[in-house]
Short mmCIF file of C-alpha atoms in Angstrom, two decimals:
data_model
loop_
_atom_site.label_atom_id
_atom_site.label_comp_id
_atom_site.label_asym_id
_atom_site.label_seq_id
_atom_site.Cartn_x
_atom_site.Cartn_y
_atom_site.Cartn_z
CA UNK A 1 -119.11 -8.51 -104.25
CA UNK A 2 -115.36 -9.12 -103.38
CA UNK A 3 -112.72 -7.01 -104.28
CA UNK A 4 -108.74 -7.63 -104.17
CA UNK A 5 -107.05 -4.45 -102.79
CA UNK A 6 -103.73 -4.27 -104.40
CA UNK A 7 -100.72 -2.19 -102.27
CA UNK A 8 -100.40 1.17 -104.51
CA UNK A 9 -96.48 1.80 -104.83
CA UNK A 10 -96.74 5.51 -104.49
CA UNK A 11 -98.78 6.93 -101.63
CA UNK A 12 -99.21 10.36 -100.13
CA UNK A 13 -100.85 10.79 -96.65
CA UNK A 14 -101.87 13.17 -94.23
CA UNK A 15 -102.06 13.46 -90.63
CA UNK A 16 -103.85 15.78 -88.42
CA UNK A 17 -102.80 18.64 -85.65
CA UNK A 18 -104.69 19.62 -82.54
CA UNK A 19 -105.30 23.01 -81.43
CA UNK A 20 -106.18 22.14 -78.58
CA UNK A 21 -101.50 20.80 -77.60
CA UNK A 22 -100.72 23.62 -79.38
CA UNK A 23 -100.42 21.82 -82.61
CA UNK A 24 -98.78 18.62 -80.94
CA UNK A 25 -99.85 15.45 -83.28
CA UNK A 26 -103.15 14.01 -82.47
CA UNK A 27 -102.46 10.67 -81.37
CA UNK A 28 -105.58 8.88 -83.59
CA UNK A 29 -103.84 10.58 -86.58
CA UNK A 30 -99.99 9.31 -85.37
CA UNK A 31 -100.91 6.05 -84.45
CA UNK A 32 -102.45 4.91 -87.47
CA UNK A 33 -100.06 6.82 -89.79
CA UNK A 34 -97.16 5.07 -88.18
CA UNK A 35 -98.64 1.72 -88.27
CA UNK A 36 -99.66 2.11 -92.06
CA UNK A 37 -96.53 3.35 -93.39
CA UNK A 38 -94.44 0.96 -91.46
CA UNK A 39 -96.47 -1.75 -92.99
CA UNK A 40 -96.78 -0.39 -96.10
CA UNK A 41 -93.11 0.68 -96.49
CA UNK A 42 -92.23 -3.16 -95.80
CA UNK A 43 -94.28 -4.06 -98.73
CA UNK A 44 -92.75 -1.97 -101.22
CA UNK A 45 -94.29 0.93 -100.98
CA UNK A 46 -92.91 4.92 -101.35
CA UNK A 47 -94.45 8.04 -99.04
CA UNK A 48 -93.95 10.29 -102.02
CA UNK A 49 -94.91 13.19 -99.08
CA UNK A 50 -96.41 14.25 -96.26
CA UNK A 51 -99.55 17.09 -95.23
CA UNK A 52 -101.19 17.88 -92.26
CA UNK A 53 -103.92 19.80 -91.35
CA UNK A 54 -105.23 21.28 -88.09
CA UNK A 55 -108.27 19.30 -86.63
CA UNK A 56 -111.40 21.25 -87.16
CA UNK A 57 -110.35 23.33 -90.07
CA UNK A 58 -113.04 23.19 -92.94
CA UNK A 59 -111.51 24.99 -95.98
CA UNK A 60 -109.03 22.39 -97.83
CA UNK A 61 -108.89 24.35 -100.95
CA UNK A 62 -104.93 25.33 -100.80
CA UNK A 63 -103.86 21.97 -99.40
CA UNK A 64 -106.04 19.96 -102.15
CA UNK A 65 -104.55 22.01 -104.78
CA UNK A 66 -101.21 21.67 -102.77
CA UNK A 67 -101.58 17.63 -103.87
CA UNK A 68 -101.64 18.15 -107.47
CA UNK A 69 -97.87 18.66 -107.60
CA UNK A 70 -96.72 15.18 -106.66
CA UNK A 71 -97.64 11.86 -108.26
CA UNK A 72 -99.05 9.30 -106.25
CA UNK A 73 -100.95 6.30 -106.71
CA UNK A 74 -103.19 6.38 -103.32
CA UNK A 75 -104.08 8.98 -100.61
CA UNK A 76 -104.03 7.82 -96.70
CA UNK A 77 -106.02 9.87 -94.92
CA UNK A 78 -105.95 9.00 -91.34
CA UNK A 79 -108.47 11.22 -89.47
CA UNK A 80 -112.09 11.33 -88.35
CA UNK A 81 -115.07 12.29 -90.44
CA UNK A 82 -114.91 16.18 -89.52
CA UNK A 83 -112.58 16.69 -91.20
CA UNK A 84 -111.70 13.78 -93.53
CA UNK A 85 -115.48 14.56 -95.09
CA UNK A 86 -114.49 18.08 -96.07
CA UNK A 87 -111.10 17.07 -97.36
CA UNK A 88 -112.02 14.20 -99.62
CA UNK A 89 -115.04 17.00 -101.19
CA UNK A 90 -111.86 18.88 -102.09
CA UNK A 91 -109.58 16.55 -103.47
CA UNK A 92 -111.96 15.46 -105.62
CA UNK A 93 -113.22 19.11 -106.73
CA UNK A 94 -109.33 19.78 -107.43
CA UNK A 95 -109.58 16.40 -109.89
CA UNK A 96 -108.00 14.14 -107.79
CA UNK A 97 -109.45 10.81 -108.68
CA UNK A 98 -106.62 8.67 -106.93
CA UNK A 99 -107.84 5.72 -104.55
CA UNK A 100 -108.80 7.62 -100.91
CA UNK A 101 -107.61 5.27 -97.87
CA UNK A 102 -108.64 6.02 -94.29
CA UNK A 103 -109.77 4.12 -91.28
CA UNK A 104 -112.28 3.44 -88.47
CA UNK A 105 -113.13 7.38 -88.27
CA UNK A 106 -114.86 7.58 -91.76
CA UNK A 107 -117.32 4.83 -90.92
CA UNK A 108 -120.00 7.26 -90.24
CA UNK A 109 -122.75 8.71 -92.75
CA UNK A 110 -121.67 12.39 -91.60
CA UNK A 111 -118.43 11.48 -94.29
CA UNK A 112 -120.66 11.02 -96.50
CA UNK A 113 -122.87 14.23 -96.32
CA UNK A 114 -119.89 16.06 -96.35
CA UNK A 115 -118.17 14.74 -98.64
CA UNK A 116 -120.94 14.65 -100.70
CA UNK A 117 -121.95 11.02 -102.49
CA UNK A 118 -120.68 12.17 -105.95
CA UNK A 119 -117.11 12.40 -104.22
CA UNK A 120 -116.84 8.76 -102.27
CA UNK A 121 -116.17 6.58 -105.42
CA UNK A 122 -113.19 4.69 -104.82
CA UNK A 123 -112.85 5.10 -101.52
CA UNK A 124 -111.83 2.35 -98.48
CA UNK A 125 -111.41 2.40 -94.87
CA UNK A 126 -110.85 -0.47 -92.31
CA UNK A 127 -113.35 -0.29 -89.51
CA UNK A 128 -114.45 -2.51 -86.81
CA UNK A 129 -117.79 -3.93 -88.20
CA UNK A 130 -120.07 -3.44 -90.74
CA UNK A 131 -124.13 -4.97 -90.61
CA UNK A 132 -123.34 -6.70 -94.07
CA UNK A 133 -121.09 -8.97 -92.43
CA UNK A 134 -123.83 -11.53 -90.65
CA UNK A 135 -123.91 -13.48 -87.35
CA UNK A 136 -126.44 -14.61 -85.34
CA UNK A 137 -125.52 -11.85 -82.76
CA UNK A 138 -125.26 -8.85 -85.28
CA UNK A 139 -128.24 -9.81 -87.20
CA UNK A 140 -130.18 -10.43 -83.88
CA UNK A 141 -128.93 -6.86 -82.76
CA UNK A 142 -129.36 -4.66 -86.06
CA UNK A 143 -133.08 -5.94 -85.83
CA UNK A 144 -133.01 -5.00 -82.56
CA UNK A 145 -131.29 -1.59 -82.85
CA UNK A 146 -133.26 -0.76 -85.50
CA UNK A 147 -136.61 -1.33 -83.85
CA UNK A 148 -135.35 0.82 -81.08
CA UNK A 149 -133.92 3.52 -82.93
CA UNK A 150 -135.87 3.44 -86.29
CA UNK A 151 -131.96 2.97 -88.19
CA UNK A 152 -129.31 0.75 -88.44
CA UNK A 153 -126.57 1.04 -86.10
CA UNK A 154 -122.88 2.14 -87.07
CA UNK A 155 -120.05 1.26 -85.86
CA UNK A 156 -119.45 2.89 -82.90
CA UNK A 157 -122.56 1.75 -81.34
CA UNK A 158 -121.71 -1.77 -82.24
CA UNK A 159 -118.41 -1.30 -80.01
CA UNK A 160 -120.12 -0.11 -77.01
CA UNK A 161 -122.91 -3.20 -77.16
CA UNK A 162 -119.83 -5.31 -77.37
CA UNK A 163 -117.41 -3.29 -74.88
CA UNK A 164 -120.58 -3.61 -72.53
CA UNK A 165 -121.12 -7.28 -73.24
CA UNK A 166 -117.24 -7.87 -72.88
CA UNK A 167 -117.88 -5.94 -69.15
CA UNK A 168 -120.45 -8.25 -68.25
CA UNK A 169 -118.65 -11.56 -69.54
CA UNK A 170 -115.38 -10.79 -67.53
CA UNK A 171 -117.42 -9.82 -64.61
CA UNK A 172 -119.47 -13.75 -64.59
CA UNK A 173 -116.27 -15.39 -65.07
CA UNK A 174 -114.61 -13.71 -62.46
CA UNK A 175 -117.28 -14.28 -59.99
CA UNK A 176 -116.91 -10.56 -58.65
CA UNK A 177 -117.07 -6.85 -59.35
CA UNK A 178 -113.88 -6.61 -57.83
CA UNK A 179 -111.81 -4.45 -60.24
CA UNK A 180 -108.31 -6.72 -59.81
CA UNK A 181 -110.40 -10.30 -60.70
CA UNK A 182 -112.51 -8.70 -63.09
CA UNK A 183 -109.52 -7.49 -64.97
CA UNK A 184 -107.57 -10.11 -64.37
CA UNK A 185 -110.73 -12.27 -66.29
CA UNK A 186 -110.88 -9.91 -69.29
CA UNK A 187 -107.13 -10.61 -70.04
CA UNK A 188 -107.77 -14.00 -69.77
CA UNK A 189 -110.62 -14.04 -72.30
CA UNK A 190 -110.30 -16.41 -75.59
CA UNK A 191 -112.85 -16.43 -78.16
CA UNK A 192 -115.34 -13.87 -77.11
CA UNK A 193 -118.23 -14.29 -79.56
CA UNK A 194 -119.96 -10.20 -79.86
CA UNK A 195 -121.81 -8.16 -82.22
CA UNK A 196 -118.23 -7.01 -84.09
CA UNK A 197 -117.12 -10.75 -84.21
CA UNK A 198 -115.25 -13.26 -82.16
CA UNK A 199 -111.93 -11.93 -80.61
CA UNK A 200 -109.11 -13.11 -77.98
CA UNK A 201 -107.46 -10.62 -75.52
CA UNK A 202 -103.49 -11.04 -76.20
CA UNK A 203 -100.35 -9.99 -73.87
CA UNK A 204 -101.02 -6.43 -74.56
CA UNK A 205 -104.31 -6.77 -73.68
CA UNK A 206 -105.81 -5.46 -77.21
CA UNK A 207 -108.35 -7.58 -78.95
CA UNK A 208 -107.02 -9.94 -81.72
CA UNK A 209 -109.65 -9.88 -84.50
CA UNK A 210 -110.15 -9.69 -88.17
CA UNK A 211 -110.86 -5.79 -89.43
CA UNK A 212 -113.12 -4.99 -91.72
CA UNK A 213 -112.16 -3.55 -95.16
CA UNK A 214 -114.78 -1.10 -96.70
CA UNK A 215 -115.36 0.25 -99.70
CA UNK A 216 -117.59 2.97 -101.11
CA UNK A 217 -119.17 4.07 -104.45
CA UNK A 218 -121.42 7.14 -104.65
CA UNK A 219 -121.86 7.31 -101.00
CA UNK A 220 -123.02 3.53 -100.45
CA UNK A 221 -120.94 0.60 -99.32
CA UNK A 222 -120.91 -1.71 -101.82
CA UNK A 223 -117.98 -4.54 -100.41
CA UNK A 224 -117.53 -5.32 -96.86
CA UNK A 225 -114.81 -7.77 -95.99
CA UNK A 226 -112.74 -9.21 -93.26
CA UNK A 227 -109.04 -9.18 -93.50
CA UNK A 228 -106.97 -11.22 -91.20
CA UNK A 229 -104.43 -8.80 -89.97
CA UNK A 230 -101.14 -10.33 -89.16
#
């Protein structure tokens, strides 16, 4: 299945507080918030407004019923599955049927209990891999995951194979455990080909590589597809 994601021209988002600063920004919310809306404000698209909620609160009643007074095309929901789980359940029990977007910290199947399955239709997140997308190395570690752990692995323990893999790469082509050469080796690295896909290190020392663009229907993924991100 492939599906074109069209940019929505009114959004509303939300971003989460910490407790724990004294309800400073949490930085996973921030970050991803300002890259989205920069990107998505450069396309066209309106923030029609702005919520936030405190990171582990569990009752989203008022603030779902807080969204029914603006019109909006598309939620973005930056946040991790805690939370984002619970919210989406309420959105949706408000009637709120608009699009849900999020990112990397729904890709678990604790969203999806909380949120319950009834509640995921028509709703995407980009993450980091997904075991639809084959390779020799991801279909050679699912089977192997799997056999170990009696289910298929997520995302996150896709990243650590490959963050451990990445290790052990920069450490061979340096020649030594010495931290300075080893690092120096890992910035260096073109076309390292892991479990998540093949990615280069660039000046800022962040991988460049494809995400993955996910969406969900009754609490199964039904696409999974890379996007090149410019």
């Amino acid at each position: 299945m492939s599906v074109n994601y069209i940019v929505p021209k009114r959004l509303l988002w939300f971003f989460t507080f910490t407790q724990l600063y004294g309800l400073y920004p949490l930085d996973y919310s921030l970050g991803l918030a300002d890259a989205f809306v920069e990107a998505y404000e450069a396309k066209g698209g309106t923030v029609v407004a702005t919520e936030a909620y405190t990171s582990g609160d569990t009752d989203f009643s008022s603030l779902s019923t807080a969204v029914l007074g603006h019109e909006f095309d598309a939620i973005y929901v930056p946040g991790y599955y805690t939370e984002t789980g619970l919210l989406v359940k309420a959105l949706r029990e408000v009637g709120v049927t608009a699009p849900v977007v999020g990112a990397d910290g729904f890709a678990s199947d604790t969203f999806v209990e909380l949120a319950g399955p009834e509640n995921t239709n028509d709703v995407h997140y980009t993450t980091h891999y997904d075991t639809s997308l084959e390779n020799e190395k991801s279909n050679n570690f699912v089977a192997d995951y799997e056999e170990k752990f009696g289910k298929a692995p997520d995302t996150f323990a896709a990243l650590g194979y490959d963050a451990i893999a990445f290790l052990v790469d920069g450490i061979e082509r340096a020649g030594s455990t010495e931290a300075d050469a080893v690092n120096q080796a890992l910035a260096e690295t073109v076309d390292f080909e892991g479990v998540t896909g093949t990615f280069s290190i660039n000046e800022e020392h962040n991988p460049v590589k494809p995400a993955v663009m996910v969406t969900l229907e009754n609490g199964e993924i039904v696409n999974a597809q890379e996007v090149n991100v410019e």
